[in-house]
mmCIF file of C-alpha atoms in Angstrom:
data_model
loop_
_atom_site.group_PDB
_atom_site.id
_atom_site.type_symbol
_atom_site.label_atom_id
_atom_site.label_comp_id
_atom_site.label_asym_id
_atom_site.label_seq_id
_atom_site.Cartn_x
_atom_site.Cartn_y
_atom_site.Cartn_z
ATOM 1 C CA MET L 1 -156.843 28.750 -54.199
ATOM 2 C CA THR L 2 -158.307 31.022 -51.541
ATOM 3 C CA VAL L 3 -157.894 29.783 -47.995
ATOM 4 C CA ASP L 4 -160.954 30.367 -45.822
ATOM 5 C CA GLY L 5 -161.283 30.146 -42.065
ATOM 6 C CA PRO L 6 -158.702 30.781 -39.344
ATOM 7 C CA ALA L 7 -155.077 31.293 -40.247
ATOM 8 C CA PRO L 8 -152.763 28.286 -39.889
ATOM 9 C CA GLN L 9 -151.604 28.229 -36.277
ATOM 10 C CA SER L 10 -148.005 27.390 -37.127
ATOM 11 C CA GLU L 11 -147.689 30.273 -39.586
ATOM 12 C CA CYS L 12 -149.620 33.104 -37.943
ATOM 13 C CA ALA L 13 -149.426 32.355 -34.213
ATOM 14 C CA HIS L 14 -146.374 34.556 -33.672
ATOM 15 C CA ILE L 15 -148.055 37.360 -35.626
ATOM 16 C CA ALA L 16 -151.134 37.240 -33.380
ATOM 17 C CA ALA L 17 -148.958 37.008 -30.262
ATOM 18 C CA GLY L 18 -146.914 40.027 -31.336
ATOM 19 C CA VAL L 19 -150.027 42.112 -31.920
ATOM 20 C CA ALA L 20 -151.417 41.064 -28.529
ATOM 21 C CA ARG L 21 -148.173 42.103 -26.796
ATOM 22 C CA THR L 22 -148.235 45.443 -28.593
ATOM 23 C CA VAL L 23 -151.820 46.266 -27.632
ATOM 24 C CA ALA L 24 -151.226 45.090 -24.049
ATOM 25 C CA GLU L 25 -148.626 47.856 -23.589
ATOM 26 C CA GLY L 26 -151.485 50.348 -23.428
ATOM 27 C CA SER L 27 -149.950 53.154 -25.469
ATOM 28 C CA ALA L 28 -147.133 54.002 -27.845
ATOM 29 C CA GLU L 29 -145.718 56.807 -29.899
ATOM 30 C CA VAL L 30 -146.414 56.258 -33.591
ATOM 31 C CA ALA L 31 -145.388 57.376 -37.049
ATOM 32 C CA VAL L 32 -147.973 56.728 -39.769
ATOM 33 C CA LEU L 33 -147.203 56.993 -43.484
ATOM 34 C CA LEU L 34 -150.053 56.742 -46.009
ATOM 35 C CA GLU L 35 -149.171 56.417 -49.698
ATOM 36 C CA TYR L 36 -151.674 56.314 -52.562
ATOM 37 C CA SER L 37 -151.321 55.708 -56.282
ATOM 38 C CA PHE L 38 -154.386 56.199 -58.514
ATOM 39 C CA PRO L 39 -152.994 56.814 -62.013
ATOM 40 C CA GLY L 40 -156.252 55.979 -63.788
ATOM 41 C CA GLU L 41 -158.236 58.467 -61.735
ATOM 42 C CA ALA L 42 -155.622 61.155 -62.302
ATOM 43 C CA ALA L 43 -155.823 60.980 -66.096
ATOM 44 C CA ASP L 44 -157.791 64.253 -66.324
ATOM 45 C CA ASP L 45 -155.305 66.072 -64.057
ATOM 46 C CA THR L 46 -157.934 66.692 -61.383
ATOM 47 C CA LEU L 47 -156.057 64.391 -59.011
ATOM 48 C CA PRO L 48 -152.338 63.753 -58.616
ATOM 49 C CA ALA L 49 -151.219 60.290 -59.656
ATOM 50 C CA GLU L 50 -149.502 59.795 -56.311
ATOM 51 C CA MET L 51 -150.195 61.222 -52.871
ATOM 52 C CA SER L 52 -148.751 60.687 -49.423
ATOM 53 C CA SER L 53 -149.379 61.853 -45.865
ATOM 54 C CA GLN L 54 -147.050 61.394 -42.912
ATOM 55 C CA TYR L 55 -148.283 61.754 -39.330
ATOM 56 C CA ARG L 56 -146.713 61.502 -35.896
ATOM 57 C CA GLY L 57 -148.427 61.181 -32.564
ATOM 58 C CA VAL L 58 -149.602 58.732 -29.949
ATOM 59 C CA VAL L 59 -152.042 55.825 -29.805
ATOM 60 C CA ASP L 60 -153.908 54.826 -26.653
ATOM 61 C CA PHE L 61 -155.024 51.227 -27.078
ATOM 62 C CA ARG L 62 -157.127 51.333 -23.904
ATOM 63 C CA SER L 63 -159.476 54.024 -25.186
ATOM 64 C CA ASP L 64 -158.988 53.022 -28.858
ATOM 65 C CA ARG L 65 -157.964 56.593 -29.652
ATOM 66 C CA ALA L 66 -155.050 58.152 -31.495
ATOM 67 C CA SER L 67 -153.844 61.736 -31.831
ATOM 68 C CA LEU L 68 -151.906 62.446 -35.034
ATOM 69 C CA THR L 69 -150.443 65.563 -36.628
ATOM 70 C CA ASP L 70 -148.546 66.493 -39.755
ATOM 71 C CA ALA L 71 -147.326 69.867 -40.967
ATOM 72 C CA SER L 72 -150.847 71.223 -41.484
ATOM 73 C CA THR L 73 -153.340 68.697 -40.070
ATOM 74 C CA VAL L 74 -154.472 67.694 -36.582
ATOM 75 C CA LEU L 75 -156.450 64.456 -36.282
ATOM 76 C CA ILE L 76 -158.054 62.652 -33.368
ATOM 77 C CA LEU L 77 -159.185 59.131 -34.198
ATOM 78 C CA ASP L 78 -161.771 57.477 -31.973
ATOM 79 C CA GLY L 79 -162.279 53.974 -33.315
ATOM 80 C CA SER L 80 -163.861 54.486 -36.742
ATOM 81 C CA VAL L 81 -164.597 58.190 -36.115
ATOM 82 C CA THR L 82 -162.207 60.850 -37.409
ATOM 83 C CA TYR L 83 -162.044 64.345 -35.897
ATOM 84 C CA GLN L 84 -160.070 66.949 -37.829
ATOM 85 C CA LYS L 85 -159.147 70.483 -36.764
ATOM 86 C CA MET L 86 -159.726 72.812 -39.691
ATOM 87 C CA PRO L 87 -157.589 75.915 -40.432
ATOM 88 C CA ASP L 88 -160.228 78.180 -38.856
ATOM 89 C CA GLY L 89 -160.062 76.227 -35.592
ATOM 90 C CA VAL L 90 -163.355 74.360 -36.072
ATOM 91 C CA TRP L 91 -163.316 70.641 -35.281
ATOM 92 C CA THR L 92 -165.122 68.437 -37.791
ATOM 93 C CA HIS L 93 -166.102 64.787 -37.510
ATOM 94 C CA THR L 94 -166.875 61.944 -39.911
ATOM 95 C CA ARG L 95 -169.042 59.621 -37.870
ATOM 96 C CA HIS L 96 -171.116 57.687 -40.398
ATOM 97 C CA ALA L 97 -172.238 54.487 -38.673
ATOM 98 C CA GLN L 98 -169.757 54.022 -35.844
ATOM 99 C CA ARG L 99 -169.145 50.358 -35.097
ATOM 100 C CA ALA L 100 -166.878 48.760 -32.538
ATOM 101 C CA GLY L 101 -163.997 46.818 -34.034
ATOM 102 C CA HIS L 102 -163.709 49.022 -37.125
ATOM 103 C CA TRP L 103 -160.941 51.490 -37.943
ATOM 104 C CA THR L 104 -159.889 53.701 -40.827
ATOM 105 C CA PRO L 105 -156.488 52.958 -42.399
ATOM 106 C CA THR L 106 -155.130 56.089 -40.693
ATOM 107 C CA HIS L 107 -155.686 54.637 -37.201
ATOM 108 C CA PRO L 108 -152.585 52.751 -35.949
ATOM 109 C CA ARG L 109 -154.819 50.007 -34.545
ATOM 110 C CA TRP L 110 -156.107 49.269 -38.062
ATOM 111 C CA ALA L 111 -152.770 47.955 -39.305
ATOM 112 C CA LEU L 112 -152.413 45.720 -36.247
ATOM 113 C CA GLU L 113 -155.899 44.238 -36.582
ATOM 114 C CA VAL L 114 -155.595 43.688 -40.327
ATOM 115 C CA LEU L 115 -152.364 41.867 -39.552
ATOM 116 C CA ARG L 116 -153.838 39.782 -36.731
ATOM 117 C CA GLN L 117 -157.251 39.006 -38.191
ATOM 118 C CA GLY L 118 -156.285 38.878 -41.844
ATOM 119 C CA CYS L 119 -153.168 36.681 -41.640
ATOM 120 C CA ARG L 120 -153.380 33.607 -43.892
ATOM 121 C CA SER L 121 -149.706 32.715 -43.991
ATOM 122 C CA ALA L 122 -146.439 34.230 -42.844
ATOM 123 C CA ALA L 123 -143.006 33.405 -44.159
ATOM 124 C CA PRO L 124 -139.677 34.961 -43.182
ATOM 125 C CA ASP L 125 -138.146 36.991 -45.987
ATOM 126 C CA GLY L 126 -134.890 37.823 -44.327
ATOM 127 C CA GLU L 127 -135.927 40.378 -41.734
ATOM 128 C CA PRO L 128 -139.135 41.113 -41.588
ATOM 129 C CA ASP L 129 -141.882 38.543 -42.079
ATOM 130 C CA VAL L 130 -143.893 38.646 -45.288
ATOM 131 C CA VAL L 131 -147.562 38.067 -44.507
ATOM 132 C CA ASP L 132 -150.283 37.049 -46.951
ATOM 133 C CA LEU L 133 -153.575 38.681 -45.928
ATOM 134 C CA ASP L 134 -157.175 37.649 -46.496
ATOM 135 C CA ARG L 135 -158.975 40.558 -48.175
ATOM 136 C CA ASP L 136 -162.427 39.729 -46.793
ATOM 137 C CA ARG L 137 -161.209 39.486 -43.206
ATOM 138 C CA ALA L 138 -159.254 42.725 -43.616
ATOM 139 C CA ALA L 139 -162.304 44.453 -45.087
ATOM 140 C CA ALA L 140 -164.381 43.314 -42.112
ATOM 141 C CA VAL L 141 -162.364 45.569 -39.767
ATOM 142 C CA THR L 142 -161.903 48.457 -42.213
ATOM 143 C CA HIS L 143 -164.102 51.553 -42.238
ATOM 144 C CA PRO L 144 -165.693 52.094 -44.707
ATOM 145 C CA GLY L 145 -164.461 48.903 -46.436
ATOM 146 C CA LEU L 146 -161.936 47.844 -49.077
ATOM 147 C CA ASN L 147 -162.024 47.716 -52.853
ATOM 148 C CA PRO L 148 -163.013 44.140 -53.794
ATOM 149 C CA ASP L 149 -160.307 44.128 -56.473
ATOM 150 C CA TRP L 150 -157.488 44.729 -54.013
ATOM 151 C CA GLN L 151 -155.034 42.074 -52.896
ATOM 152 C CA LEU L 152 -153.230 42.561 -49.584
ATOM 153 C CA ARG L 153 -149.824 41.684 -48.200
ATOM 154 C CA ALA L 154 -147.871 42.895 -45.203
ATOM 155 C CA ARG L 155 -144.347 43.128 -43.873
ATOM 156 C CA THR L 156 -143.685 43.143 -40.159
ATOM 157 C CA ALA L 157 -140.817 43.698 -37.756
ATOM 158 C CA PHE L 158 -140.705 42.896 -34.028
ATOM 159 C CA ASP L 159 -138.604 44.311 -31.208
ATOM 160 C CA ASP L 160 -136.641 42.262 -28.676
ATOM 161 C CA ASN L 161 -139.750 41.949 -26.492
ATOM 162 C CA GLY L 162 -141.814 40.419 -29.282
ATOM 163 C CA ARG L 163 -143.884 43.551 -29.897
ATOM 164 C CA VAL L 164 -144.694 44.837 -33.367
ATOM 165 C CA CYS L 165 -142.414 47.803 -33.971
ATOM 166 C CA ARG L 166 -143.206 48.219 -37.665
ATOM 167 C CA VAL L 167 -145.998 47.012 -39.924
ATOM 168 C CA GLU L 168 -146.504 47.796 -43.583
ATOM 169 C CA ILE L 169 -149.841 46.947 -45.235
ATOM 170 C CA MET L 170 -149.670 46.885 -49.043
ATOM 171 C CA MET L 171 -152.835 46.905 -51.158
ATOM 172 C CA ALA L 172 -152.862 46.717 -54.951
ATOM 173 C CA GLY L 173 -155.542 46.080 -57.542
ATOM 174 C CA PHE L 174 -155.618 42.699 -59.264
ATOM 175 C CA ALA L 175 -157.105 44.075 -62.485
ATOM 176 C CA SER L 176 -155.240 47.401 -62.197
ATOM 177 C CA PRO L 177 -151.977 46.771 -60.303
ATOM 178 C CA ASP L 178 -150.861 50.398 -60.737
ATOM 179 C CA THR L 179 -153.646 51.399 -58.349
ATOM 180 C CA SER L 180 -152.342 50.897 -54.848
ATOM 181 C CA MET L 181 -152.334 52.039 -51.247
ATOM 182 C CA ARG L 182 -149.684 51.486 -48.618
ATOM 183 C CA THR L 183 -149.974 52.120 -44.879
ATOM 184 C CA THR L 184 -146.811 51.964 -42.771
ATOM 185 C CA VAL L 185 -146.937 52.310 -38.982
ATOM 186 C CA GLU L 186 -143.960 52.398 -36.614
ATOM 187 C CA PHE L 187 -144.460 51.948 -32.853
ATOM 188 C CA THR L 188 -141.936 53.283 -30.309
ATOM 189 C CA ARG L 189 -141.748 54.288 -26.635
ATOM 190 C CA PHE L 190 -144.395 51.869 -25.451
ATOM 191 C CA GLU L 191 -146.148 53.036 -22.269
ATOM 192 C CA HIS L 192 -143.914 56.120 -22.115
ATOM 193 C CA ALA L 193 -146.184 58.125 -24.409
ATOM 194 C CA ALA L 194 -148.757 60.516 -22.999
ATOM 195 C CA ALA L 195 -151.874 58.409 -23.379
ATOM 196 C CA GLN L 196 -154.762 60.698 -22.349
ATOM 197 C CA ILE L 197 -156.514 61.684 -25.580
ATOM 198 C CA ASP L 198 -159.580 63.876 -25.095
ATOM 199 C CA LEU L 199 -162.218 64.349 -27.769
ATOM 200 C CA PRO L 200 -163.193 67.860 -28.906
ATOM 201 C CA LEU L 201 -165.961 69.362 -26.769
ATOM 202 C CA GLU L 202 -167.727 70.513 -29.934
ATOM 203 C CA SER L 203 -167.506 69.360 -33.535
ATOM 204 C CA VAL L 204 -169.554 69.644 -36.721
ATOM 205 C CA ASP L 205 -170.163 67.124 -39.465
ATOM 206 C CA LEU L 206 -167.445 67.420 -42.110
ATOM 207 C CA ALA L 207 -169.891 67.267 -45.027
ATOM 208 C CA GLY L 208 -171.955 70.096 -43.557
ATOM 209 C CA TYR L 209 -168.838 72.143 -42.861
ATOM 210 C CA LEU L 210 -167.629 71.800 -46.454
ATOM 211 C CA ASP L 211 -171.072 72.694 -47.842
ATOM 212 C CA ALA L 212 -171.429 75.780 -45.635
ATOM 213 C CA PRO L 213 -171.019 79.122 -47.477
ATOM 214 C CA SER L 214 -167.768 80.923 -46.818
ATOM 215 C CA LEU L 215 -167.954 83.941 -44.503
ATOM 216 C CA GLU L 216 -165.834 85.817 -47.027
ATOM 217 C CA GLN L 217 -168.416 85.475 -49.797
#
């Protein structure tokens, strides 16, 4: 039976308190791992069955921004807006309809808010807590939304100061359990990270950039 309304205080209070302590630190260094599995969509070999991206950087909770990089990508996340530096040096953006309180799954704040706002129950499973998440409440903070077939769970770990140091959000289809997405975020060096994250002075819409004819043609 689906449980509606606020999460049980006795089960989720320490989750909410841990998220609040984490955000109150102001900034942190982060490692973000995104893993996808879409075997049905990869049947025609146009997409790999499994994909992953691993980023490192810093999140500034005060400005709601994060700066992340991997081996070939530079991202600046401003709430629900994603800026990406392309290989030719051009910054692109995906603005859509920017709304406060919404984040993409790449933004470190997303995992924390899904944990805090989506918690329905939390039970210790050794070390870390296993958290059952409400899909509708998680979708309400996710840009651009979540697949209605997905079921969500999380695992969390806290440091000695009660802050979230690791959160793993697991999403899998009910009708197609082989389709899944996993976001894992680790938080370290609270308040010691360089927190000033400036937005690009100029950027172009990603869709327009991709549709533009190549200069080499």
